[in-house]
XYZ file of C-alpha atoms in Angstrom:
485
model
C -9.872 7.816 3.828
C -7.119 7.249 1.882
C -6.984 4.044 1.711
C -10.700 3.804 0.168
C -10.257 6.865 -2.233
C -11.713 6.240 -5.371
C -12.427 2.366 -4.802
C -15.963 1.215 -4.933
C -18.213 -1.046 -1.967
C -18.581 -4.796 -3.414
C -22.557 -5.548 -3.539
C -23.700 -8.470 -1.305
C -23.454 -11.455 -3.760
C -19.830 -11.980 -2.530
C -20.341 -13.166 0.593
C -17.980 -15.647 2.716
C -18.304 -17.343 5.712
C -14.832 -18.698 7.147
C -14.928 -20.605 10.527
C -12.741 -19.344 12.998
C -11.440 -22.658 14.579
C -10.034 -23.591 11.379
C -7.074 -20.900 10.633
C -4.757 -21.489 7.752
C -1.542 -21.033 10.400
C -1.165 -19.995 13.883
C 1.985 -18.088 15.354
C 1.992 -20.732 18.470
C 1.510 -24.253 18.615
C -1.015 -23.483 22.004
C -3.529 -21.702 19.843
C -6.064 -24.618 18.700
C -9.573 -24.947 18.591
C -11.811 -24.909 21.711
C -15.444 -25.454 22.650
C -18.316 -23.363 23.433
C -21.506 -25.284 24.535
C -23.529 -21.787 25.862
C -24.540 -20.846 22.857
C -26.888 -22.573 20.410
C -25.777 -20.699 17.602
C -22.115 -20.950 17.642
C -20.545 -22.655 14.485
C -20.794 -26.381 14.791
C -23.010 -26.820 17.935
C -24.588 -29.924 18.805
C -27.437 -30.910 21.748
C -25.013 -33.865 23.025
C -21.756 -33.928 21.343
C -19.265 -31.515 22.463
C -17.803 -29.600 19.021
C -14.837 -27.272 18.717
C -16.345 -24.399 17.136
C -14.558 -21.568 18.597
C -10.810 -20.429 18.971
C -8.656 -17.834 21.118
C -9.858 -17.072 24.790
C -6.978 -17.661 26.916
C -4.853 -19.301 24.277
C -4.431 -15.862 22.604
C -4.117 -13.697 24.770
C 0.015 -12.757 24.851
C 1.137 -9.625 22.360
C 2.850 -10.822 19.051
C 0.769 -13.921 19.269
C -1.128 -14.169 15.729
C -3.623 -16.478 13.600
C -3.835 -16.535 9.800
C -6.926 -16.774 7.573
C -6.530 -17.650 3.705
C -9.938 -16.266 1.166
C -10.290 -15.480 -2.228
C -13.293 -13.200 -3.303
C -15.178 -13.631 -6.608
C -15.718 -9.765 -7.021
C -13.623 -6.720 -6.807
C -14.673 -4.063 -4.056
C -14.659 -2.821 -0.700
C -15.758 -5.289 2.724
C -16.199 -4.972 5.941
C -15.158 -8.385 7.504
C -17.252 -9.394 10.532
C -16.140 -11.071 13.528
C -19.004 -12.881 16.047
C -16.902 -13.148 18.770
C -16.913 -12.874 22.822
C -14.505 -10.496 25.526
C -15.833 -11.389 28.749
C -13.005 -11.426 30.913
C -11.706 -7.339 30.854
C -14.620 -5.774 32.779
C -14.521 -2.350 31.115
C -11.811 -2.870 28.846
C -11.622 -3.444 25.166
C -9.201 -5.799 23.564
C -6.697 -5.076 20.439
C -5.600 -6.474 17.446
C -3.644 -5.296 14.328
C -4.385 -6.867 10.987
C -2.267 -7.326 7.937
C -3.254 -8.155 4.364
C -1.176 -10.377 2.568
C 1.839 -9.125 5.515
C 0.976 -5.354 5.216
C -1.086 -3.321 7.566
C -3.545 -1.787 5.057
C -3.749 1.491 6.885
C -2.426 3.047 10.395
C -5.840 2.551 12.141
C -5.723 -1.239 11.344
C -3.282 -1.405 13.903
C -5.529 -0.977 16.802
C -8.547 -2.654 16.157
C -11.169 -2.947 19.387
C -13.025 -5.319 20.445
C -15.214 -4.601 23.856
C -16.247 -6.046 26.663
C -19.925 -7.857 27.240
C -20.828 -10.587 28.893
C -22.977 -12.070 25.562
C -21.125 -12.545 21.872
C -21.295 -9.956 19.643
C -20.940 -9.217 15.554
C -19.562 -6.108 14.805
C -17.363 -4.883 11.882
C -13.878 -4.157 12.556
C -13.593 -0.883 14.174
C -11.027 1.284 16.172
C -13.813 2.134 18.455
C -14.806 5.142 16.590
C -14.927 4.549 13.098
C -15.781 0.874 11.510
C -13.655 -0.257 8.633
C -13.463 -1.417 4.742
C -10.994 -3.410 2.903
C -10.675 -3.708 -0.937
C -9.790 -7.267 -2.418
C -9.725 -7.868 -5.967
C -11.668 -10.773 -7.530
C -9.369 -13.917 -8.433
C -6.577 -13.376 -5.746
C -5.798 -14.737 -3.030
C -5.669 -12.919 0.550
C -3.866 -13.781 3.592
C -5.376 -12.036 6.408
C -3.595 -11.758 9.971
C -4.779 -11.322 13.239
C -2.427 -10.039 15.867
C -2.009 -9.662 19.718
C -1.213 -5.933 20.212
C -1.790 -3.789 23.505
C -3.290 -0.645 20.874
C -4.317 2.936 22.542
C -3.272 0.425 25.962
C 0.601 -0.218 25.335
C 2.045 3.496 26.209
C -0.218 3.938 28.932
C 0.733 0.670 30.114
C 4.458 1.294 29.901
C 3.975 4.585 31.865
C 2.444 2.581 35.112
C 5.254 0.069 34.605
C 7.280 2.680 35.058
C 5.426 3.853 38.187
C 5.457 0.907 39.775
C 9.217 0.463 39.420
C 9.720 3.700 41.453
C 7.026 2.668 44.346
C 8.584 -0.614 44.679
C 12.337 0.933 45.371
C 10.574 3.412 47.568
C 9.200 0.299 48.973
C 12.199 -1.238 49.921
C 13.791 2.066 50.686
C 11.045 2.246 53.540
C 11.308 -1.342 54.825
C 15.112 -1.325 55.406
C 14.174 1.660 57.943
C 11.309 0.082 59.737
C 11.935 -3.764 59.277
C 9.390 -5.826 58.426
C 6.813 -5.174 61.178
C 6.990 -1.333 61.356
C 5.919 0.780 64.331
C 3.096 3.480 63.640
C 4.488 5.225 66.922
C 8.052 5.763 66.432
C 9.441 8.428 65.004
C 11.908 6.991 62.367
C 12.633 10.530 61.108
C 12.130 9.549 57.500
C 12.191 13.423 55.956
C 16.091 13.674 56.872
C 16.595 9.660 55.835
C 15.034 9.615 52.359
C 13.685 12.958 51.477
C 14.288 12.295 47.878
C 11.402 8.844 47.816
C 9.026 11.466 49.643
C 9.425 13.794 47.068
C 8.793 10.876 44.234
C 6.057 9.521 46.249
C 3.868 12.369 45.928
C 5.196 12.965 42.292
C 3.896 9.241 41.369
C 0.469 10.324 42.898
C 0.388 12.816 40.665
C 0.882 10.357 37.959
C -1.473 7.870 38.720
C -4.109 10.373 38.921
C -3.043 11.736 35.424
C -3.166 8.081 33.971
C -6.633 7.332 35.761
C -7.724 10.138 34.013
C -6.026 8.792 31.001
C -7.613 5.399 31.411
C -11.568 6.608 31.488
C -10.845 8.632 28.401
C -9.420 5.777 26.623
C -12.456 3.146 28.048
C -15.515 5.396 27.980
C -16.063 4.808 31.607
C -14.838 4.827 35.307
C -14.953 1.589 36.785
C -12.887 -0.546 38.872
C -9.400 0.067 36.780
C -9.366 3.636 37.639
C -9.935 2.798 40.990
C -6.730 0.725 41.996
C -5.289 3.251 40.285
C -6.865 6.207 42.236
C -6.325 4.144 45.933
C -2.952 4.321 45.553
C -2.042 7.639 43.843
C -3.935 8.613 46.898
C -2.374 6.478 49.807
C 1.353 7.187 48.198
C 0.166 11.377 48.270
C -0.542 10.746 52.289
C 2.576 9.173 52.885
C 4.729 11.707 50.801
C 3.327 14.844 52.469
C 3.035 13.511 56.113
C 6.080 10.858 57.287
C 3.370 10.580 60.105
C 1.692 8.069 57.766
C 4.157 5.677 56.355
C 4.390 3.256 59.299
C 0.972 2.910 59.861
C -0.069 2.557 56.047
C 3.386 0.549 54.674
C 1.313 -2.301 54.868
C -1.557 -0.999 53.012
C 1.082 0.583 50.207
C 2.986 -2.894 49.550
C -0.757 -4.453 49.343
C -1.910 -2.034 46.946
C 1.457 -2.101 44.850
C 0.677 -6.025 44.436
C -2.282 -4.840 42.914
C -1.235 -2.729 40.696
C 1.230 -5.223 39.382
C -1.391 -7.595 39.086
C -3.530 -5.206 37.396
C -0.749 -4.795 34.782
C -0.276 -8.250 33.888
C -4.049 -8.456 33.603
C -4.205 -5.713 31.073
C -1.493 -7.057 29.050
C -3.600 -9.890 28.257
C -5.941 -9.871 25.545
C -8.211 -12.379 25.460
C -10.632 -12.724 22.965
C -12.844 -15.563 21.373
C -13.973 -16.224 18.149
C -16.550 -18.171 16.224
C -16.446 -17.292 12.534
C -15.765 -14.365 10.185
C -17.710 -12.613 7.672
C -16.292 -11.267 4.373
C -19.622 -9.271 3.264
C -20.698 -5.742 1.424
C -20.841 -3.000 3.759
C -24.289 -2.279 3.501
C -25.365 -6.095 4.277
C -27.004 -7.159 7.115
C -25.204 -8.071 10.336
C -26.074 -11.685 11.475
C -27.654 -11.442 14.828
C -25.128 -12.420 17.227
C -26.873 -14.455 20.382
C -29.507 -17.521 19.669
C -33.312 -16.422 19.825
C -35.516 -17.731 22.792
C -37.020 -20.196 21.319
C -33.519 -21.472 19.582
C -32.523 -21.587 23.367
C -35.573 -23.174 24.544
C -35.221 -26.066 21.840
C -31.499 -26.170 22.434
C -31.813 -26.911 25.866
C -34.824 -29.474 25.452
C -32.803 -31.130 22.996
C -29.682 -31.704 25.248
C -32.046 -32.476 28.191
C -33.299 -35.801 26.177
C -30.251 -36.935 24.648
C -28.540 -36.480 27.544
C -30.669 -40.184 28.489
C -28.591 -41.447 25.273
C -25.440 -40.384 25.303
C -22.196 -42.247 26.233
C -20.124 -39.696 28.482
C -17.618 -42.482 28.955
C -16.655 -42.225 25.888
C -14.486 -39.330 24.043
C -15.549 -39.354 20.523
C -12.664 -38.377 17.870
C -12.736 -35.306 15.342
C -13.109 -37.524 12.549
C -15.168 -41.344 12.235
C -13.512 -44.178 14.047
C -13.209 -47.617 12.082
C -13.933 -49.977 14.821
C -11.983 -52.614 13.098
C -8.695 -50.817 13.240
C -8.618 -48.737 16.079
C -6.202 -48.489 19.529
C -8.685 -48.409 23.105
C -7.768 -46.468 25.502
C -9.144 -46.318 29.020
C -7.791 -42.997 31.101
C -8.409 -43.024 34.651
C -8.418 -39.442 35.422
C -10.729 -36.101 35.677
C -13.052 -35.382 32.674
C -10.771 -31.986 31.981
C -7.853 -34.216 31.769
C -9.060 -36.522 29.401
C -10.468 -33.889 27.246
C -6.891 -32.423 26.733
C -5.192 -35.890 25.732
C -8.516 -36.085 23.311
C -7.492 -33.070 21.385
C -3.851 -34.274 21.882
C -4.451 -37.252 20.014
C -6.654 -35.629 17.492
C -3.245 -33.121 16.772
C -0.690 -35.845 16.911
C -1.801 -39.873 16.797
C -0.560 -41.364 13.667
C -3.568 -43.611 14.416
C -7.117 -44.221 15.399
C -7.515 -43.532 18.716
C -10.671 -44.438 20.837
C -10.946 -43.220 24.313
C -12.746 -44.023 27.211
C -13.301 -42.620 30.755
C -13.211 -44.995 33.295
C -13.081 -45.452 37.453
C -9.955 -46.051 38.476
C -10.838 -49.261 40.165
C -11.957 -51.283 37.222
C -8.929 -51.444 35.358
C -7.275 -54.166 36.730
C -10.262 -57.107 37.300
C -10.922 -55.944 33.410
C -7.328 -56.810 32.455
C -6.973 -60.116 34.453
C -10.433 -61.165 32.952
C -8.957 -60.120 29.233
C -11.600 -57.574 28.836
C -8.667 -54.404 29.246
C -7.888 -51.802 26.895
C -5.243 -51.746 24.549
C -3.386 -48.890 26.181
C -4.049 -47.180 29.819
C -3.552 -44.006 30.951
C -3.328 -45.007 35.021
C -2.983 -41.531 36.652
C -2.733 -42.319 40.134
C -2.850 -46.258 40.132
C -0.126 -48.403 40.786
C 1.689 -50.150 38.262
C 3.872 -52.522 39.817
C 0.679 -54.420 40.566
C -0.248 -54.828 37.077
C 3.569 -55.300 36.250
C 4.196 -58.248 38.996
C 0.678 -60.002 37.263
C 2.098 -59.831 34.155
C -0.788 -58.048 33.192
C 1.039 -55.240 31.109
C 3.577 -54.799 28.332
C 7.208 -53.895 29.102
C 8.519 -50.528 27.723
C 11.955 -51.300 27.773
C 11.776 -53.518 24.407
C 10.643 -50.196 22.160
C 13.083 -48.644 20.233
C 12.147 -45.023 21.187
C 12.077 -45.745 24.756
C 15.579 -44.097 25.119
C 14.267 -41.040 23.814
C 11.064 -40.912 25.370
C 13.135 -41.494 28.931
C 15.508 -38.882 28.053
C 12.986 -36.506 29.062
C 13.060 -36.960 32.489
C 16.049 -37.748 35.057
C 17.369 -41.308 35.738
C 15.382 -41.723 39.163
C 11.980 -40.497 37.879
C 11.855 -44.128 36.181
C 13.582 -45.999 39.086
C 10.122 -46.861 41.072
C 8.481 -48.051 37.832
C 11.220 -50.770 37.016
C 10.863 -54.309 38.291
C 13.538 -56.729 39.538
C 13.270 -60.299 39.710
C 16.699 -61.496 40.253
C 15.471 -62.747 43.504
C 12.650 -64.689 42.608
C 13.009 -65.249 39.398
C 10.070 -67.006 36.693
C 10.172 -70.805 36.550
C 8.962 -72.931 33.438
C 5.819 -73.948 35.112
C 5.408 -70.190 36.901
C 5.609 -67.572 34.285
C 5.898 -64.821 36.044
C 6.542 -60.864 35.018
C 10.399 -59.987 33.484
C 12.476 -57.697 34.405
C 12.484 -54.289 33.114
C 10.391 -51.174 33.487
C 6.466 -51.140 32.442
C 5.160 -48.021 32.437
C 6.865 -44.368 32.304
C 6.253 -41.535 34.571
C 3.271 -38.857 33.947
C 4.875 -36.100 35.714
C 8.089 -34.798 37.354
C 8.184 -31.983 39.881
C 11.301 -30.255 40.890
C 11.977 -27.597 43.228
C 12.446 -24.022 41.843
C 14.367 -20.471 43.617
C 12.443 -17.769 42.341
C 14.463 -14.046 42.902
C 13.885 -10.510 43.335
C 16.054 -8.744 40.479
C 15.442 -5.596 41.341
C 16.747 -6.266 45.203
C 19.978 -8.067 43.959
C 20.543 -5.665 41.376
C 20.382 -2.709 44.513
C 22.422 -5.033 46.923
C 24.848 -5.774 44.529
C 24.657 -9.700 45.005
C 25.107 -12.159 41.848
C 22.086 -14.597 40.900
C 22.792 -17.625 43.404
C 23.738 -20.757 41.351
C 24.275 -23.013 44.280
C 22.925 -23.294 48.089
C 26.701 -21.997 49.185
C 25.882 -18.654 47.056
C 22.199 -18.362 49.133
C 23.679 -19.322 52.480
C 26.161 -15.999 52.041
C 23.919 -13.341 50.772
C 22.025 -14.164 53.750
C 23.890 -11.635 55.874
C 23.907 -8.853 53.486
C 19.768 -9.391 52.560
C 19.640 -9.404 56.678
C 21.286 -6.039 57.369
C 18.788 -4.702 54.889
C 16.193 -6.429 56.961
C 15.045 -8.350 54.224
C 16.095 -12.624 54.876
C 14.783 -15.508 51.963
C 11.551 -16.512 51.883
C-alpha cells in the first residue's frame, strides 16, 4: 500500500509482450529454452516443427537460481505484469519467486510471489496468494526485472522438518545398534532403561509433525497427500515413544517412512515452474485466456496429423536458416532425446552451420565406403576401429586442440580408440590407415564411495581417503552393527 501511494494505474495503450524463452541473462548456464508441443497456443508453436517457446520446468527449479528480463515502457504508471505459465509437478503446492526491479525488491510481499498448482497453464497477475500486485515504471527508462528461486511462506517450515528429521534419524541409529539390523518383535530389549532420552524425543517430534501438518494445510489451502507423510509418521514415532512394545516390530516401517520424509523435503525444495511469455499491461486490462479453444485444438491437431506425411524426422532443423552451401553434416546414431540435446548444444556453441541428421546405426559405414558419409559422426555405440582400420575416418591426433580436448579424461579412456600399425605397416601400393587415435571417447564412468556424515561424525571416524582407511573402520561400524554397503 505503500508502495502504490499516490501513484496512478497506466491505461492499456502500453502494453508489452516479452517472450519468456528469450531472457536478457540467466543466473546458470542450465537454464535455456525448452519446448512445449501440448499446447496450440504457446508462443512460437508450430503443427510439425518442434519450437522452443517455453523456459524453466526442471531447469529452474534450485533456490538462488534466477532469470533476467530487460523492458522499457512508453508511459508512466502502475502494471500488473502477467505470467502464462504451468506448475504441474507439486500436487497441492504452490511455487515461489522473489522479484527485483532494477536489483531492488520493490516491496516485502514481492518476495514471495505464488504460483499454484494445475494440471493446464494459467495467466494470472503476480500475487502472494492473497493479494495480486502493481508495479510503477516510468516512461523512457529502462527496467531490469528479476525472477528468483526462493522457498517463500515454505523455507521456515521446511527448515523445521529438516530439523525433525535429523533427530529421527539419530534415534534411528540409536535403535538399530540395539536390535541389529533384523530386529526381533519378541524380545524384550529393555529400551526405556537403554535410551529413555530418544523415547522422550520421539513422542516430542510427533508432536511436531502434527503441529507442522497443521502448519502445512494452512499455508496450501488444503489437506492432501503432504500432510499425510507427515501425519503417518508423527503418528508411528508417538506409538513407538509411549510403548517400547512397538519399536521392534515397526523399526522397519519408521526407517521407511523417514526415507520419505527426506524425500518429501528435497521435493519441496524444488520449484519448478514453466513459462511462456510475460505481460506488462494496465491493471484493469483483460487477461489473455490461458489454454487454446476447442476448435484451436481441433485444427492444431488436424494440422500436425497431415504434415506429419511431410515432414523429415531424420532431420534436426537449426534455430536459425541453414546455407546448404556452407554447412558441416552430421549423422548421430543415437536416441531421438539424445540428439535433441546436442541440437540445442550446437545451436548455444557451434561457431558454424551445423546440419544434423538421425540415422540407424547400421548405415553409417556402407555410406562412408560408398563416399556418400557425413562430414562428422556422432557413433554412440559403434565401433570405430572398423572405420579407423578402412581408412574411412580422419585422425584426431593431427588437431591442435586435441591435447586439451584429451585432457578431460584419463590416459586409458583413449587407449582402445588408438591404432597401431607397427606390425603391419601401409605399403606404397596398400595404403592402409596410420597410426594414431581416430575418434575420442563419449563418456567415462568411474566408481564413487558415497558416506553417511552423520554416522562418522557419531562414531568418530575420519572421511576414508583410501581402501586401507575403509578396511579399518570396518570393525568399529560392525560393533555398532552397522558394516558398508
Amino acid at each position: 500500500e505503500e508502495y502504490v501511494a499516490g501513484k496512478s494505474e497506466a491505461d492499456g495503450a502500453g502494453k508489452i509482450h516479452i517472450n519468456a524463452e528469450t531472457p536478457s541473462a540467466t543466473s546458470d548456464y542450465t537454464i535455456y529454452p525448452i519446448y512445449d508441443r501440448k499446447s496450440p497456443i504457446s508462443e512460437p508453436q508450430h503443427a510439425s516443427k518442434i519450437r522452443l517457446n517455453t523456459i524453466g520446468s526442471e531447469k529452474w527449479v534450485t533456490a538462488g537460481q534466477w532469470v533476467e528480463y530487460t523492458i522499457d515502457v512508453e508511459k508512466t504508471g502502475l502494471y500488473s505484469l502477467v505470467f502464462r505459465y504451468k506448475q504441474n509437478e507439486l500436487s497441492g503446492m504452490y511455487v515461489s519467486r522473489k522479484l527485483y526491479i532494477n536489483g531492488e525488491l520493490p516491496f516485502a510481499e514481492a518476495a514471495n510471489l505464488e504460483f499454484n498448482y494445475d494440471d493446464e497453464f494459467q495467466t494470472k497477475p503476480l500475487n502472494d496468494g492473497t493479494n495480486e500486485f502493481q508495479f510503477y515504471f516510468e516512461a523512457g527508462k529502462e527496467y531490469t526485472l528479476r525472477f528468483e528461486v526462493v522457498l517463500g511462506n515454505m523455507a521456515e517450515l521446511i527448515s523445521r522438518i529438516e530439523n525433525s528429521l535429523v533427530n529421527l534419524n539419530q534415534i534411528y541409529l540409536k535403535i538399530k545398534q540395539i536390535t541389529g539390523a533384523t530386529p526381533d518383535q519378541y524380545r524384550d530389549y529393555n529400551f526405556i532403561e537403554l535410551i529413555p532420552d530418544e523415547l522422550n524425543l520421539l513422542i516430542s517430534e510427533s508432536k511436531n509433525l502434527y503441529e507442522f501438518s497443521a502448519r502445512l494445510e494452512e499455508i496450501t489451502g488444503e489437506r492432501g497427500s503432504n500432510c499425510a507423510t507427515l501425519n503417518e509418521i508423527a503418528r508411528i514415532a508417538d506409538r513407538m515413544g509411549r510403548d517400547e512394545d512397538e519399536i521392534a516390530k515397526n523399526l522397519t516401517n519408521f526407517k521407511s517412512n523417514i526415507g520419505t520424509l527426506g524425500t518429501w523435503i528435497m521435493n519441496t525444495k524444488l520449484q519448478p515452474l514453466t513459462l511462456d511469455y510475460l505481460l506488462i499491461q494496465a491493471a484493469d486490462a483483460e487477461v489473455p485466456e490461458a489454454n487454446a479453444s476447442f476448435w484451436q485444438s481441433l485444427w492444431f491437431e488436424i494440422s500436425s496429423f497431415f504434415q506429419s506425411f511431410f515432414t523429415d524426422y531424420n532431420s534436426l532443423g537449426a534455430s536459425e536458416q541453414i546455407d546448404e552451401e556452407n554447412v558441416v553434416e552430421v549423422w548421430i546414431a543415437t536416441s531421438r532425446d539424445e540428439a535433441q540435446v546436442m541440437r540445442e548444444l550446437v545451436d548455444k556453441d557451434c561457431p558454424v552451420t551445423v546440419n544434423l541428421k538421425l540415422v540407424a546405426g547400421g548405415t553409417l559405414l556402407p555410406a562412408t565406403l560408398a563416399g556418400n558419409g557425413p562430414d562428422v559422426a556422432y557413433m554412440g555405440g559403434s565401433d570405430p576401429v572398423n572405420y579407423a582400420i578402412r581408412n574411412a575416418i580422419q585422425k584426431l591426433d593431427g588437431f591442435d586442440t586435441f591435447d586439451e580436448v584429451c585432457a578431460r579424461f584419463s590416459d586409458q579412456a583413449i587407449v582402445p580408440f588408438t591404432l597401431d600399425v607397427t606390425d603391419n605397416p601401409a605399403t606404397e601400393e596398400d595404403e592402409g590407415a596410420a597410426a594414431g587415435v581416430y575418434p575420442i571417447t563419449e563418456t567415462q564412468s568411474f566408481s564413487m564411495l558415497f558416506y553417511r556424515k552423520d554416522i562418522l561424525s557419531q562414531l568418530e571416524l575420519d572421511i576414508p581417503e583410501t581402501w586401507e582407511d575403509v578396511l579399518a573402520m570396518i570393525p568399529v561400524l560392525q560393533y555398532n552393527h552397522m558394516e558398508v554397503g
